[in-house]
């Protein structure tokens, strides 16, 4: 008798777990989230003009990791890539969605301009989805707006892209059947990144809720470079805050430990001068609204071959 009850129990438990797993799979609209650099050195290390072999091999490690992540994204066959850029066409105050249907742009490398070193990307923008996400975020009082070039929203004139979008899409966008949604961070991020933390966490959380309710599958890509003050001869000079900032970002990407990104990196960001920080915090808000333990973090590379740091990372939904 007791044995038969146990058997029934086990049977029901197995059924229940199987069902839960099924539901979970069918609800997994976000198929993966990724951090990719947009620095020209990661794009094409062969043009990186250095005699320092360590720096050169770090540049290749970043490039090869970005290639691996790009292949992974194409294997996931997302309907949409949601790209967050800190270097796009930006508003002073609002996060902007690009509302044309076509976009094109060129990036170059740090030591070789275009031409001859042209890296071009053409993207089909998902105007309907962009508008949907925009209106959901607006309904939740987020500072968001749309921007459209040369005609009404949804027109097919070509919206201009530059390195902040082109470099990550060069790695991530391999299929013509994948459309793109682009969110451009406001330029108040330059001097107010740390004050934006609560807002970025809310934005990430509403993004998670919206993306998980749509019909398409989505890969989230954060275009981000790290500290720009690693080298006294670089354009932004040297700050002792650069190194601990990049290390804190790397620890966060390895463990998803909240203190590293929201407290430690925040303390250094104003002198580290990172154009990636706001995207990383927004991503953290997205990830934690699903419960951090449901994601598998992985840091592929975190280096500064020249004056600026870059990292490649992924946070995949754990499979059952
Ligand atoms: C590469 O570096 C060398 C030595 O610093 C310099 O003379 C040369 O102009 C640089 N080339 C480019 C394309 O930056
Ligand atoms: C890439 O961009 C350059 C510069 O605008 C242009 O000359 C070249 O034709 C483009 N290549 C392709 C394949 O679109
Ligand atoms: C940020 O602050 C610096 C000095 O405090 C100022 O020179 C710069 O123009 C500001 N940048 C922006 C985008 O507001
Ligand atoms: C919107 O941006 C302003 C600063 O421009 C900020 O004070 C406000 O808190 C932001 N709103 C939300 C909901 O975060
Ligand atoms: C070479 O590059 C590495 C990595 O960026 C750096 O730590 C090291 O100080 C550089 N060496 C020289 C001699 O500049």
Short mmCIF file of C-alpha atoms and ligand atoms in Angstrom, two decimals:
data_model
loop_
_atom_site.label_atom_id
_atom_site.label_comp_id
_atom_site.label_asym_id
_atom_site.label_seq_id
_atom_site.Cartn_x
_atom_site.Cartn_y
_atom_site.Cartn_z
CA UNK A 1 0.00 0.00 0.00
CA UNK A 2 2.66 2.47 1.08
CA UNK A 3 4.75 1.42 -1.91
CA UNK A 4 1.89 2.06 -4.33
CA UNK A 5 1.26 5.52 -2.88
CA UNK A 6 4.95 6.28 -3.28
CA UNK A 7 4.82 5.06 -6.88
CA UNK A 8 1.82 7.29 -7.63
CA UNK A 9 3.54 10.19 -5.99
CA UNK A 10 6.66 9.68 -8.07
CA UNK A 11 4.57 9.42 -11.24
CA UNK A 12 2.71 12.66 -10.52
CA UNK A 13 5.94 14.41 -9.60
CA UNK A 14 7.56 13.35 -12.86
CA UNK A 15 4.52 14.49 -14.84
CA UNK A 16 4.46 17.81 -13.02
CA UNK A 17 8.15 18.48 -13.60
CA UNK A 18 7.85 17.50 -17.28
CA UNK A 19 4.92 19.88 -17.70
CA UNK A 20 6.71 22.71 -15.93
CA UNK A 21 9.72 22.15 -18.18
CA UNK A 22 7.45 22.21 -21.26
CA UNK A 23 5.84 25.46 -20.22
CA UNK A 24 9.19 26.96 -19.43
CA UNK A 25 10.55 26.09 -22.87
CA UNK A 26 7.52 27.49 -24.67
CA UNK A 27 7.80 30.71 -22.68
CA UNK A 28 11.51 31.20 -23.29
CA UNK A 29 11.23 34.21 -25.57
CA UNK A 30 14.67 35.46 -24.56
CA UNK A 31 16.99 32.80 -25.97
CA UNK A 32 20.18 34.38 -24.70
CA UNK A 33 21.75 37.65 -23.61
CA UNK A 34 25.22 38.80 -24.64
CA UNK A 35 27.78 41.54 -24.14
CA UNK A 36 29.86 42.45 -27.20
CA UNK A 37 32.48 45.19 -27.61
CA UNK A 38 32.34 47.86 -30.30
CA UNK A 39 36.02 48.86 -30.31
CA UNK A 40 37.81 48.70 -33.64
CA UNK A 41 40.60 46.57 -32.17
CA UNK A 42 38.18 43.72 -31.46
CA UNK A 43 36.69 44.12 -34.93
CA UNK A 44 39.94 43.56 -36.83
CA UNK A 45 43.03 42.85 -34.69
CA UNK A 46 45.21 42.38 -37.77
CA UNK A 47 45.25 46.18 -38.24
CA UNK A 48 45.98 46.88 -34.56
CA UNK A 49 49.30 48.72 -34.75
CA UNK A 50 51.27 47.49 -31.75
CA UNK A 51 54.65 45.89 -31.09
CA UNK A 52 53.37 44.52 -27.77
CA UNK A 53 52.72 40.81 -28.30
CA UNK A 54 50.60 40.45 -25.17
CA UNK A 55 48.33 43.27 -26.30
CA UNK A 56 48.08 41.79 -29.78
CA UNK A 57 47.11 38.36 -28.47
CA UNK A 58 44.53 39.94 -26.14
CA UNK A 59 43.02 41.71 -29.14
CA UNK A 60 42.74 38.38 -30.93
CA UNK A 61 41.23 36.73 -27.85
CA UNK A 62 38.51 39.41 -27.80
CA UNK A 63 37.92 39.08 -31.53
CA UNK A 64 37.76 35.28 -31.47
CA UNK A 65 35.39 35.34 -28.49
CA UNK A 66 33.11 37.76 -30.30
CA UNK A 67 33.13 35.38 -33.30
CA UNK A 68 32.18 32.47 -31.01
CA UNK A 69 29.32 34.48 -29.52
CA UNK A 70 28.21 35.49 -33.02
CA UNK A 71 28.07 31.84 -34.09
CA UNK A 72 26.18 30.96 -30.95
CA UNK A 73 23.59 33.64 -31.66
CA UNK A 74 23.10 32.43 -35.22
CA UNK A 75 22.66 28.84 -33.97
CA UNK A 76 19.92 30.08 -31.65
CA UNK A 77 18.14 31.44 -34.76
CA UNK A 78 16.45 34.32 -32.95
CA UNK A 79 13.65 36.09 -34.80
CA UNK A 80 14.98 39.34 -33.41
CA UNK A 81 18.21 40.78 -32.05
CA UNK A 82 17.50 43.45 -29.44
CA UNK A 83 20.58 45.69 -29.54
CA UNK A 84 21.41 48.25 -26.87
CA UNK A 85 23.90 50.91 -28.01
CA UNK A 86 25.60 53.69 -26.03
CA UNK A 87 27.03 55.27 -29.21
CA UNK A 88 24.10 55.75 -31.50
CA UNK A 89 21.95 58.66 -32.51
CA UNK A 90 21.04 59.83 -29.05
CA UNK A 91 18.69 62.14 -27.24
CA UNK A 92 19.97 64.23 -24.35
CA UNK A 93 17.38 62.70 -22.05
CA UNK A 94 15.47 59.77 -23.56
CA UNK A 95 16.27 56.19 -24.53
CA UNK A 96 15.45 56.06 -28.26
CA UNK A 97 14.10 53.34 -30.53
CA UNK A 98 15.08 53.68 -34.21
CA UNK A 99 11.80 53.61 -36.14
CA UNK A 100 12.88 53.21 -39.79
CA UNK A 101 12.62 49.74 -41.36
CA UNK A 102 16.12 49.76 -42.85
CA UNK A 103 19.48 50.63 -41.41
CA UNK A 104 23.01 50.62 -42.74
CA UNK A 105 26.38 51.69 -41.48
CA UNK A 106 30.12 51.35 -41.67
CA UNK A 107 32.72 50.86 -38.94
CA UNK A 108 36.49 50.97 -39.23
CA UNK A 109 39.35 49.76 -37.08
CA UNK A 110 41.53 51.80 -34.75
CA UNK A 111 44.57 51.99 -37.04
CA UNK A 112 42.99 51.71 -40.46
CA UNK A 113 40.17 53.97 -41.62
CA UNK A 114 37.46 53.32 -44.19
CA UNK A 115 38.43 53.02 -47.02
CA UNK A 116 40.18 50.62 -47.26
CA UNK A 117 39.15 49.11 -43.88
CA UNK A 118 35.33 49.17 -44.21
CA UNK A 119 33.12 46.90 -42.20
CA UNK A 120 29.55 47.38 -43.40
CA UNK A 121 26.30 46.14 -41.91
CA UNK A 122 22.79 46.24 -43.33
CA UNK A 123 19.93 45.53 -40.91
CA UNK A 124 16.18 45.11 -41.27
CA UNK A 125 14.65 46.88 -38.31
CA UNK A 126 11.48 45.39 -36.80
CA UNK A 127 9.41 48.56 -36.73
CA UNK A 128 6.25 46.93 -35.35
CA UNK A 129 8.07 45.31 -32.44
CA UNK A 130 10.08 48.47 -31.72
CA UNK A 131 6.84 50.46 -31.50
CA UNK A 132 5.26 47.84 -29.27
CA UNK A 133 8.18 47.80 -26.80
CA UNK A 134 8.30 51.60 -26.86
CA UNK A 135 4.64 51.92 -25.95
CA UNK A 136 4.90 49.31 -23.16
CA UNK A 137 7.87 51.15 -21.66
CA UNK A 138 6.11 54.49 -22.01
CA UNK A 139 3.04 53.09 -20.22
CA UNK A 140 5.39 52.30 -17.36
CA UNK A 141 6.67 55.90 -17.28
CA UNK A 142 10.12 55.13 -18.63
CA UNK A 143 12.10 57.94 -20.36
CA UNK A 144 11.73 56.48 -23.86
CA UNK A 145 10.93 57.87 -27.26
CA UNK A 146 11.25 56.98 -30.93
CA UNK A 147 13.37 58.58 -33.60
CA UNK A 148 12.78 58.25 -37.33
CA UNK A 149 14.76 59.52 -40.30
CA UNK A 150 13.51 61.16 -43.49
CA UNK A 151 9.80 60.26 -43.32
CA UNK A 152 7.02 58.93 -41.13
CA UNK A 153 7.61 56.09 -38.61
CA UNK A 154 8.04 52.82 -40.49
CA UNK A 155 9.43 54.38 -43.67
CA UNK A 156 12.11 52.50 -45.57
CA UNK A 157 14.71 55.23 -45.98
CA UNK A 158 18.02 54.00 -44.61
CA UNK A 159 18.69 54.94 -40.97
CA UNK A 160 22.42 55.61 -40.31
CA UNK A 161 24.43 53.28 -38.06
CA UNK A 162 28.01 53.67 -36.79
CA UNK A 163 30.46 51.60 -34.79
CA UNK A 164 28.30 51.26 -31.64
CA UNK A 165 25.78 49.25 -33.67
CA UNK A 166 27.87 48.04 -36.62
CA UNK A 167 30.61 46.21 -34.68
CA UNK A 168 28.35 44.02 -32.52
CA UNK A 169 25.99 43.38 -35.45
CA UNK A 170 28.97 42.49 -37.64
CA UNK A 171 29.54 39.55 -35.25
CA UNK A 172 25.93 38.79 -34.27
CA UNK A 173 23.80 39.31 -37.37
CA UNK A 174 24.52 36.46 -39.74
CA UNK A 175 21.05 35.72 -41.07
CA UNK A 176 18.80 37.81 -43.28
CA UNK A 177 15.77 36.34 -41.51
CA UNK A 178 16.77 37.94 -38.21
CA UNK A 179 15.39 41.43 -37.68
CA UNK A 180 16.81 44.00 -35.32
CA UNK A 181 15.42 46.36 -32.67
CA UNK A 182 17.82 49.12 -31.59
CA UNK A 183 17.69 51.03 -28.31
CA UNK A 184 20.05 54.01 -28.05
CA UNK A 185 21.04 55.29 -24.61
CA UNK A 186 20.68 59.05 -23.89
CA UNK A 187 23.79 61.21 -23.73
CA UNK A 188 23.12 62.10 -20.09
CA UNK A 189 24.86 58.75 -19.51
CA UNK A 190 28.22 60.51 -20.13
CA UNK A 191 28.16 62.32 -16.81
CA UNK A 192 25.34 60.65 -14.90
CA UNK A 193 25.77 56.88 -15.31
CA UNK A 194 25.77 56.15 -11.59
CA UNK A 195 22.69 58.28 -10.88
CA UNK A 196 20.87 56.36 -13.61
CA UNK A 197 21.17 52.98 -11.85
CA UNK A 198 17.61 52.78 -10.42
CA UNK A 199 16.17 53.89 -13.75
CA UNK A 200 18.30 51.37 -15.69
CA UNK A 201 17.22 48.53 -13.40
CA UNK A 202 13.53 49.42 -13.92
CA UNK A 203 14.05 49.73 -17.65
CA UNK A 204 15.68 46.29 -17.75
CA UNK A 205 12.88 44.80 -15.72
CA UNK A 206 10.12 46.22 -17.95
CA UNK A 207 12.09 45.09 -20.99
CA UNK A 208 12.20 41.55 -19.61
CA UNK A 209 8.45 41.55 -19.02
CA UNK A 210 7.70 42.91 -22.48
CA UNK A 211 10.14 40.66 -24.37
CA UNK A 212 8.82 37.58 -22.59
CA UNK A 213 5.28 38.25 -23.77
CA UNK A 214 5.93 38.69 -27.50
CA UNK A 215 5.56 36.03 -30.21
CA UNK A 216 9.13 36.19 -31.46
CA UNK A 217 12.31 34.77 -29.95
CA UNK A 218 14.88 37.38 -28.98
CA UNK A 219 18.63 37.52 -28.44
CA UNK A 220 19.59 40.54 -26.35
CA UNK A 221 22.94 42.10 -27.27
CA UNK A 222 24.54 44.87 -25.24
CA UNK A 223 27.09 46.92 -27.15
CA UNK A 224 29.62 47.93 -24.50
CA UNK A 225 33.23 48.89 -24.00
CA UNK A 226 34.74 49.21 -20.51
CA UNK A 227 37.07 51.80 -18.97
CA UNK A 228 38.73 54.29 -21.36
CA UNK A 229 41.39 55.53 -18.94
CA UNK A 230 43.92 52.67 -18.91
CA UNK A 231 46.75 54.55 -20.63
CA UNK A 232 48.29 57.93 -19.82
CA UNK A 233 49.01 58.40 -23.54
CA UNK A 234 45.44 57.54 -24.54
CA UNK A 235 42.91 60.26 -25.47
CA UNK A 236 41.31 60.20 -21.99
CA UNK A 237 44.50 59.86 -19.92
CA UNK A 238 45.10 57.53 -17.01
CA UNK A 239 42.94 56.87 -13.97
CA UNK A 240 43.66 54.35 -11.22
CA UNK A 241 39.91 53.60 -11.35
CA UNK A 242 40.09 51.96 -14.80
CA UNK A 243 41.57 48.64 -13.67
CA UNK A 244 39.24 47.99 -10.68
CA UNK A 245 36.26 49.03 -12.81
CA UNK A 246 37.05 46.47 -15.54
CA UNK A 247 37.78 43.79 -12.93
CA UNK A 248 34.44 44.40 -11.19
CA UNK A 249 32.61 44.13 -14.53
CA UNK A 250 34.48 40.89 -15.23
CA UNK A 251 33.56 39.42 -11.82
CA UNK A 252 29.92 40.37 -12.43
CA UNK A 253 29.97 38.67 -15.82
CA UNK A 254 31.49 35.55 -14.24
CA UNK A 255 29.16 35.27 -11.25
CA UNK A 256 26.27 37.74 -11.67
CA UNK A 257 27.19 39.04 -8.23
CA UNK A 258 25.10 42.19 -7.89
CA UNK A 259 27.53 44.10 -5.64
CA UNK A 260 30.23 44.03 -8.33
CA UNK A 261 28.16 45.87 -10.92
CA UNK A 262 25.85 48.03 -8.77
CA UNK A 263 28.26 49.04 -5.99
CA UNK A 264 31.90 48.49 -6.92
CA UNK A 265 31.82 49.32 -10.65
CA UNK A 266 29.46 52.23 -9.86
CA UNK A 267 32.05 53.71 -7.49
CA UNK A 268 34.69 53.81 -10.27
CA UNK A 269 32.61 54.54 -13.38
CA UNK A 270 32.91 58.34 -13.30
CA UNK A 271 36.71 58.19 -13.65
CA UNK A 272 36.85 54.93 -15.59
CA UNK A 273 34.81 56.55 -18.39
CA UNK A 274 33.00 53.47 -19.66
CA UNK A 275 30.53 53.69 -22.51
CA UNK A 276 29.21 50.27 -21.62
CA UNK A 277 28.17 50.70 -18.02
CA UNK A 278 24.57 51.82 -18.55
CA UNK A 279 23.92 48.88 -20.89
CA UNK A 280 25.36 46.41 -18.39
CA UNK A 281 23.19 47.76 -15.55
CA UNK A 282 20.10 47.64 -17.77
CA UNK A 283 20.98 44.03 -18.60
CA UNK A 284 21.37 43.27 -14.91
CA UNK A 285 17.85 44.65 -14.32
CA UNK A 286 16.55 42.38 -17.07
CA UNK A 287 18.34 39.29 -15.75
CA UNK A 288 17.34 39.76 -12.13
CA UNK A 289 13.68 40.19 -12.96
CA UNK A 290 13.76 36.52 -14.04
CA UNK A 291 15.68 35.57 -10.86
CA UNK A 292 19.46 35.62 -11.22
CA UNK A 293 19.77 31.90 -10.47
CA UNK A 294 17.96 31.03 -13.72
CA UNK A 295 20.86 32.35 -15.85
CA UNK A 296 24.19 30.73 -16.60
CA UNK A 297 26.84 33.47 -16.81
CA UNK A 298 30.02 33.05 -18.81
CA UNK A 299 32.87 35.52 -19.33
CA UNK A 300 34.85 34.75 -22.50
CA UNK A 301 37.36 37.60 -22.43
CA UNK A 302 38.07 40.83 -20.54
CA UNK A 303 41.16 42.79 -21.65
CA UNK A 304 42.50 46.21 -22.50
CA UNK A 305 44.94 45.76 -25.39
CA UNK A 306 45.12 49.58 -25.71
CA UNK A 307 43.73 52.48 -23.65
CA UNK A 308 40.19 51.04 -23.44
CA UNK A 309 38.84 47.83 -21.95
CA UNK A 310 36.50 45.39 -23.67
CA UNK A 311 34.71 42.24 -22.65
CA UNK A 312 32.76 39.42 -24.26
CA UNK A 313 30.19 37.64 -22.09
CA UNK A 314 26.96 35.70 -22.22
CA UNK A 315 24.12 34.93 -19.82
CA UNK A 316 22.10 31.98 -21.05
CA UNK A 317 18.79 30.78 -19.64
CA UNK A 318 19.49 27.54 -17.76
CA UNK A 319 17.91 24.53 -19.44
CA UNK A 320 15.98 21.99 -17.40
C1 LIG B 1 52.05 52.24 -36.56
O1 LIG B 1 52.99 52.51 -35.53
C2 LIG B 1 54.22 53.02 -36.00
C3 LIG B 1 55.18 53.12 -34.81
O2 LIG B 1 54.55 53.71 -33.71
C4 LIG B 1 53.98 54.37 -36.68
O3 LIG B 1 55.19 54.87 -37.21
C5 LIG B 1 52.97 54.18 -37.81
O4 LIG B 1 52.65 55.43 -38.37
C6 LIG B 1 51.71 53.52 -37.29
N1 LIG B 1 50.79 53.23 -38.39
C7 LIG B 1 49.48 53.49 -38.33
C8 LIG B 1 48.70 53.10 -39.53
O5 LIG B 1 48.94 53.99 -37.35
C1 LIG B 2 30.97 49.74 -47.54
O1 LIG B 2 31.08 51.13 -47.24
C2 LIG B 2 32.01 51.84 -48.07
C3 LIG B 2 32.09 53.25 -47.55
O2 LIG B 2 30.85 53.86 -47.51
C4 LIG B 2 31.57 51.76 -49.51
O3 LIG B 2 32.53 52.40 -50.30
C5 LIG B 2 31.43 50.31 -49.91
O4 LIG B 2 30.89 50.23 -51.21
C6 LIG B 2 30.52 49.55 -48.97
N1 LIG B 2 30.51 48.15 -49.29
C7 LIG B 2 29.38 47.43 -49.37
C8 LIG B 2 29.55 45.99 -49.68
O5 LIG B 2 28.28 47.91 -49.16
C1 LIG B 3 30.44 66.09 -18.78
O1 LIG B 3 31.14 66.88 -17.83
C2 LIG B 3 32.31 67.48 -18.35
C3 LIG B 3 33.04 68.21 -17.22
O2 LIG B 3 32.42 68.04 -15.99
C4 LIG B 3 31.93 68.45 -19.45
O3 LIG B 3 33.09 69.04 -19.98
C5 LIG B 3 31.22 67.68 -20.54
O4 LIG B 3 30.76 68.57 -21.54
C6 LIG B 3 30.03 66.92 -19.98
N1 LIG B 3 29.49 66.06 -21.01
C7 LIG B 3 28.21 66.00 -21.33
C8 LIG B 3 27.83 65.11 -22.46
O5 LIG B 3 27.35 66.60 -20.70
C1 LIG B 4 13.71 60.22 -16.34
O1 LIG B 4 14.87 61.04 -16.46
C2 LIG B 4 15.01 62.04 -15.47
C3 LIG B 4 16.29 62.79 -15.76
O2 LIG B 4 16.28 63.29 -17.08
C4 LIG B 4 15.06 61.42 -14.10
O3 LIG B 4 15.11 62.42 -13.14
C5 LIG B 4 13.84 60.54 -13.88
O4 LIG B 4 13.97 59.86 -12.66
C6 LIG B 4 13.73 59.51 -15.00
N1 LIG B 4 12.51 58.73 -14.86
C7 LIG B 4 12.49 57.47 -14.43
C8 LIG B 4 11.16 56.81 -14.36
O5 LIG B 4 13.49 56.87 -14.11
C1 LIG B 5 51.85 45.12 -23.20
O1 LIG B 5 50.46 44.96 -23.09
C2 LIG B 5 50.05 44.44 -21.85
C3 LIG B 5 48.54 44.17 -21.98
O2 LIG B 5 47.84 45.26 -22.42
C4 LIG B 5 50.40 45.40 -20.75
O3 LIG B 5 49.98 44.88 -19.51
C5 LIG B 5 51.88 45.65 -20.76
O4 LIG B 5 52.18 46.64 -19.80
C6 LIG B 5 52.35 46.10 -22.14
N1 LIG B 5 53.79 46.16 -22.15
C7 LIG B 5 54.44 47.26 -22.50
C8 LIG B 5 55.92 47.15 -22.51
O5 LIG B 5 53.86 48.29 -22.83
#
